[in-house]
Amino acid sequence: MSLHDDLTSVQRRLDDLMRCVARLDEHAGDTLDMKRVRSAASHLRESLALLQDSVPAAADHREREMVTIPDAPYDRGLWADAEDEGLGSPHRHAP
């Protein structure tokens, strides 16, 4: 699932939560606990909106370039002056 799909899914569930909170508000009334629930749900909505704005839209839709690695061996000239890791230069003795 892509990032865009995940954000859309969270948005749908948050919309459902907001509808449930509104229905619960009708039954519970204007109590301190209900104010906290409404505040927390509103905070979640604002946080998700900020997250959606901060995620670049193009990041999820860019194509990934396939890099092919040839089967032919590398040119040994590329490694002429290189040292073997941990072994040192071929012209010196290891300690």
mmCIF file with all atom_site columns, C-alpha atoms in Angstrom:
data_model
loop_
_atom_site.group_PDB
_atom_site.id
_atom_site.type_symbol
_atom_site.label_atom_id
_atom_site.label_alt_id
_atom_site.label_comp_id
_atom_site.label_asym_id
_atom_site.label_entity_id
_atom_site.label_seq_id
_atom_site.pdbx_PDB_ins_code
_atom_site.Cartn_x
_atom_site.Cartn_y
_atom_site.Cartn_z
_atom_site.occupancy
_atom_site.B_iso_or_equiv
_atom_site.pdbx_formal_charge
_atom_site.auth_seq_id
_atom_site.auth_comp_id
_atom_site.auth_asym_id
_atom_site.auth_atom_id
_atom_site.pdbx_PDB_model_num
ATOM 1  C CA . MET A 1 1  ? 0.000   0.000  0.000   1.00 0.00 ? 1  MET A CA 1
ATOM 2  C CA . SER A 1 2  ? 1.378   3.406  -0.920  1.00 0.00 ? 2  SER A CA 1
ATOM 3  C CA . LEU A 1 3  ? 1.729   6.375  1.392   1.00 0.00 ? 3  LEU A CA 1
ATOM 4  C CA . HIS A 1 4  ? -1.090  8.159  -0.412  1.00 0.00 ? 4  HIS A CA 1
ATOM 5  C CA . ASP A 1 5  ? -3.378  5.147  0.080   1.00 0.00 ? 5  ASP A CA 1
ATOM 6  C CA . ASP A 1 6  ? -2.497  4.999  3.783   1.00 0.00 ? 6  ASP A CA 1
ATOM 7  C CA . LEU A 1 7  ? -3.215  8.701  4.294   1.00 0.00 ? 7  LEU A CA 1
ATOM 8  C CA . THR A 1 8  ? -6.547  8.361  2.472   1.00 0.00 ? 8  THR A CA 1
ATOM 9  C CA . SER A 1 9  ? -7.468  5.382  4.633   1.00 0.00 ? 9  SER A CA 1
ATOM 10 C CA . VAL A 1 10 ? -6.627  7.254  7.826   1.00 0.00 ? 10 VAL A CA 1
ATOM 11 C CA . GLN A 1 11 ? -8.659  10.252 6.601   1.00 0.00 ? 11 GLN A CA 1
ATOM 12 C CA . ARG A 1 12 ? -11.724 8.045  6.014   1.00 0.00 ? 12 ARG A CA 1
ATOM 13 C CA . ARG A 1 13 ? -11.440 6.490  9.460   1.00 0.00 ? 13 ARG A CA 1
ATOM 14 C CA . LEU A 1 14 ? -10.972 9.895  11.060  1.00 0.00 ? 14 LEU A CA 1
ATOM 15 C CA . ASP A 1 15 ? -14.111 11.133 9.304   1.00 0.00 ? 15 ASP A CA 1
ATOM 16 C CA . ASP A 1 16 ? -15.964 8.123  10.751  1.00 0.00 ? 16 ASP A CA 1
ATOM 17 C CA . LEU A 1 17 ? -14.579 8.964  14.192  1.00 0.00 ? 17 LEU A CA 1
ATOM 18 C CA . MET A 1 18 ? -15.772 12.564 13.908  1.00 0.00 ? 18 MET A CA 1
ATOM 19 C CA . ARG A 1 19 ? -19.293 11.365 12.982  1.00 0.00 ? 19 ARG A CA 1
ATOM 20 C CA . CYS A 1 20 ? -19.300 8.980  15.965  1.00 0.00 ? 20 CYS A CA 1
ATOM 21 C CA . VAL A 1 21 ? -18.100 11.732 18.298  1.00 0.00 ? 21 VAL A CA 1
ATOM 22 C CA . ALA A 1 22 ? -20.919 13.996 17.058  1.00 0.00 ? 22 ALA A CA 1
ATOM 23 C CA . ARG A 1 23 ? -23.500 11.265 17.760  1.00 0.00 ? 23 ARG A CA 1
ATOM 24 C CA . LEU A 1 24 ? -21.965 10.600 21.169  1.00 0.00 ? 24 LEU A CA 1
ATOM 25 C CA . ASP A 1 25 ? -22.082 14.316 21.907  1.00 0.00 ? 25 ASP A CA 1
ATOM 26 C CA . GLU A 1 26 ? -25.871 14.246 21.425  1.00 0.00 ? 26 GLU A CA 1
ATOM 27 C CA . HIS A 1 27 ? -26.194 11.573 24.114  1.00 0.00 ? 27 HIS A CA 1
ATOM 28 C CA . ALA A 1 28 ? -23.513 12.638 26.579  1.00 0.00 ? 28 ALA A CA 1
ATOM 29 C CA . GLY A 1 29 ? -24.162 16.351 26.498  1.00 0.00 ? 29 GLY A CA 1
ATOM 30 C CA . ASP A 1 30 ? -21.727 19.144 27.225  1.00 0.00 ? 30 ASP A CA 1
ATOM 31 C CA . THR A 1 31 ? -19.643 17.494 29.939  1.00 0.00 ? 31 THR A CA 1
ATOM 32 C CA . LEU A 1 32 ? -15.956 17.984 30.628  1.00 0.00 ? 32 LEU A CA 1
ATOM 33 C CA . ASP A 1 33 ? -15.141 14.476 29.400  1.00 0.00 ? 33 ASP A CA 1
ATOM 34 C CA . MET A 1 34 ? -17.055 15.068 26.158  1.00 0.00 ? 34 MET A CA 1
ATOM 35 C CA . LYS A 1 35 ? -15.179 18.328 25.622  1.00 0.00 ? 35 LYS A CA 1
ATOM 36 C CA . ARG A 1 36 ? -11.923 16.381 25.961  1.00 0.00 ? 36 ARG A CA 1
ATOM 37 C CA . VAL A 1 37 ? -13.048 13.792 23.418  1.00 0.00 ? 37 VAL A CA 1
ATOM 38 C CA . ARG A 1 38 ? -14.098 16.513 20.955  1.00 0.00 ? 38 ARG A CA 1
ATOM 39 C CA . SER A 1 39 ? -10.816 18.331 21.498  1.00 0.00 ? 39 SER A CA 1
ATOM 40 C CA . ALA A 1 40 ? -8.750  15.168 20.979  1.00 0.00 ? 40 ALA A CA 1
ATOM 41 C CA . ALA A 1 41 ? -10.639 14.293 17.781  1.00 0.00 ? 41 ALA A CA 1
ATOM 42 C CA . SER A 1 42 ? -10.167 17.832 16.459  1.00 0.00 ? 42 SER A CA 1
ATOM 43 C CA . HIS A 1 43 ? -6.476  17.673 17.296  1.00 0.00 ? 43 HIS A CA 1
ATOM 44 C CA . LEU A 1 44 ? -6.165  14.422 15.342  1.00 0.00 ? 44 LEU A CA 1
ATOM 45 C CA . ARG A 1 45 ? -7.869  16.015 12.345  1.00 0.00 ? 45 ARG A CA 1
ATOM 46 C CA . GLU A 1 46 ? -5.488  19.010 12.445  1.00 0.00 ? 46 GLU A CA 1
ATOM 47 C CA . SER A 1 47 ? -2.448  16.765 12.845  1.00 0.00 ? 47 SER A CA 1
ATOM 48 C CA . LEU A 1 48 ? -3.444  14.615 9.874   1.00 0.00 ? 48 LEU A CA 1
ATOM 49 C CA . ALA A 1 49 ? -3.989  17.726 7.745   1.00 0.00 ? 49 ALA A CA 1
ATOM 50 C CA . LEU A 1 50 ? -0.498  18.953 8.654   1.00 0.00 ? 50 LEU A CA 1
ATOM 51 C CA . LEU A 1 51 ? 0.958   15.540 7.798   1.00 0.00 ? 51 LEU A CA 1
ATOM 52 C CA . GLN A 1 52 ? -0.813  15.454 4.443   1.00 0.00 ? 52 GLN A CA 1
ATOM 53 C CA . ASP A 1 53 ? 0.503   18.939 3.633   1.00 0.00 ? 53 ASP A CA 1
ATOM 54 C CA . SER A 1 54 ? 4.065   18.035 4.577   1.00 0.00 ? 54 SER A CA 1
ATOM 55 C CA . VAL A 1 55 ? 4.233   14.899 2.417   1.00 0.00 ? 55 VAL A CA 1
ATOM 56 C CA . PRO A 1 56 ? 5.196   15.807 -1.130  1.00 0.00 ? 56 PRO A CA 1
ATOM 57 C CA . ALA A 1 57 ? 2.597   14.616 -3.606  1.00 0.00 ? 57 ALA A CA 1
ATOM 58 C CA . ALA A 1 58 ? 5.194   13.700 -6.201  1.00 0.00 ? 58 ALA A CA 1
ATOM 59 C CA . ALA A 1 59 ? 7.189   11.487 -3.822  1.00 0.00 ? 59 ALA A CA 1
ATOM 60 C CA . ASP A 1 60 ? 4.628   8.724  -4.003  1.00 0.00 ? 60 ASP A CA 1
ATOM 61 C CA . HIS A 1 61 ? 4.098   8.823  -7.764  1.00 0.00 ? 61 HIS A CA 1
ATOM 62 C CA . ARG A 1 62 ? 7.614   9.003  -9.134  1.00 0.00 ? 62 ARG A CA 1
ATOM 63 C CA . GLU A 1 63 ? 8.794   6.110  -11.215 1.00 0.00 ? 63 GLU A CA 1
ATOM 64 C CA . ARG A 1 64 ? 11.696  4.068  -10.025 1.00 0.00 ? 64 ARG A CA 1
ATOM 65 C CA . GLU A 1 65 ? 14.429  3.737  -12.575 1.00 0.00 ? 65 GLU A CA 1
ATOM 66 C CA . MET A 1 66 ? 15.665  0.215  -13.144 1.00 0.00 ? 66 MET A CA 1
ATOM 67 C CA . VAL A 1 67 ? 19.442  -0.081 -13.176 1.00 0.00 ? 67 VAL A CA 1
ATOM 68 C CA . THR A 1 68 ? 20.801  -2.994 -15.132 1.00 0.00 ? 68 THR A CA 1
ATOM 69 C CA . ILE A 1 69 ? 24.100  -4.508 -14.086 1.00 0.00 ? 69 ILE A CA 1
ATOM 70 C CA . PRO A 1 70 ? 26.018  -6.092 -16.936 1.00 0.00 ? 70 PRO A CA 1
ATOM 71 C CA . ASP A 1 71 ? 27.128  -9.709 -16.727 1.00 0.00 ? 71 ASP A CA 1
ATOM 72 C CA . ALA A 1 72 ? 30.528  -8.845 -18.211 1.00 0.00 ? 72 ALA A CA 1
ATOM 73 C CA . PRO A 1 73 ? 33.421  -8.719 -15.727 1.00 0.00 ? 73 PRO A CA 1
ATOM 74 C CA . TYR A 1 74 ? 34.723  -5.343 -14.585 1.00 0.00 ? 74 TYR A CA 1
ATOM 75 C CA . ASP A 1 75 ? 37.792  -3.858 -16.236 1.00 0.00 ? 75 ASP A CA 1
ATOM 76 C CA . ARG A 1 76 ? 40.735  -4.851 -14.002 1.00 0.00 ? 76 ARG A CA 1
ATOM 77 C CA . GLY A 1 77 ? 42.314  -1.468 -14.755 1.00 0.00 ? 77 GLY A CA 1
ATOM 78 C CA . LEU A 1 78 ? 39.720  0.138  -12.488 1.00 0.00 ? 78 LEU A CA 1
ATOM 79 C CA . TRP A 1 79 ? 41.279  -1.635 -9.504  1.00 0.00 ? 79 TRP A CA 1
ATOM 80 C CA . ALA A 1 80 ? 44.975  -1.222 -10.407 1.00 0.00 ? 80 ALA A CA 1
ATOM 81 C CA . ASP A 1 81 ? 45.943  1.171  -7.582  1.00 0.00 ? 81 ASP A CA 1
ATOM 82 C CA . ALA A 1 82 ? 43.363  -0.012 -5.061  1.00 0.00 ? 82 ALA A CA 1
ATOM 83 C CA . GLU A 1 83 ? 44.280  -1.708 -1.813  1.00 0.00 ? 83 GLU A CA 1
ATOM 84 C CA . ASP A 1 84 ? 42.535  -4.822 -0.595  1.00 0.00 ? 84 ASP A CA 1
ATOM 85 C CA . GLU A 1 85 ? 40.532  -3.933 2.465   1.00 0.00 ? 85 GLU A CA 1
ATOM 86 C CA . GLY A 1 86 ? 42.285  -5.182 5.557   1.00 0.00 ? 86 GLY A CA 1
ATOM 87 C CA . LEU A 1 87 ? 45.290  -6.536 3.673   1.00 0.00 ? 87 LEU A CA 1
ATOM 88 C CA . GLY A 1 88 ? 47.021  -3.297 2.737   1.00 0.00 ? 88 GLY A CA 1
ATOM 89 C CA . SER A 1 89 ? 48.926  -2.580 -0.421  1.00 0.00 ? 89 SER A CA 1
ATOM 90 C CA . PRO A 1 90 ? 50.198  -5.594 -2.369  1.00 0.00 ? 90 PRO A CA 1
ATOM 91 C CA . HIS A 1 91 ? 53.698  -4.041 -2.334  1.00 0.00 ? 91 HIS A CA 1
ATOM 92 C CA . ARG A 1 92 ? 53.969  -3.839 1.452   1.00 0.00 ? 92 ARG A CA 1
ATOM 93 C CA . HIS A 1 93 ? 53.941  -6.521 4.104   1.00 0.00 ? 93 HIS A CA 1
ATOM 94 C CA . ALA A 1 94 ? 51.082  -6.800 6.536   1.00 0.00 ? 94 ALA A CA 1
ATOM 95 C CA . PRO A 1 95 ? 52.015  -6.112 10.160  1.00 0.00 ? 95 PRO A CA 1
#
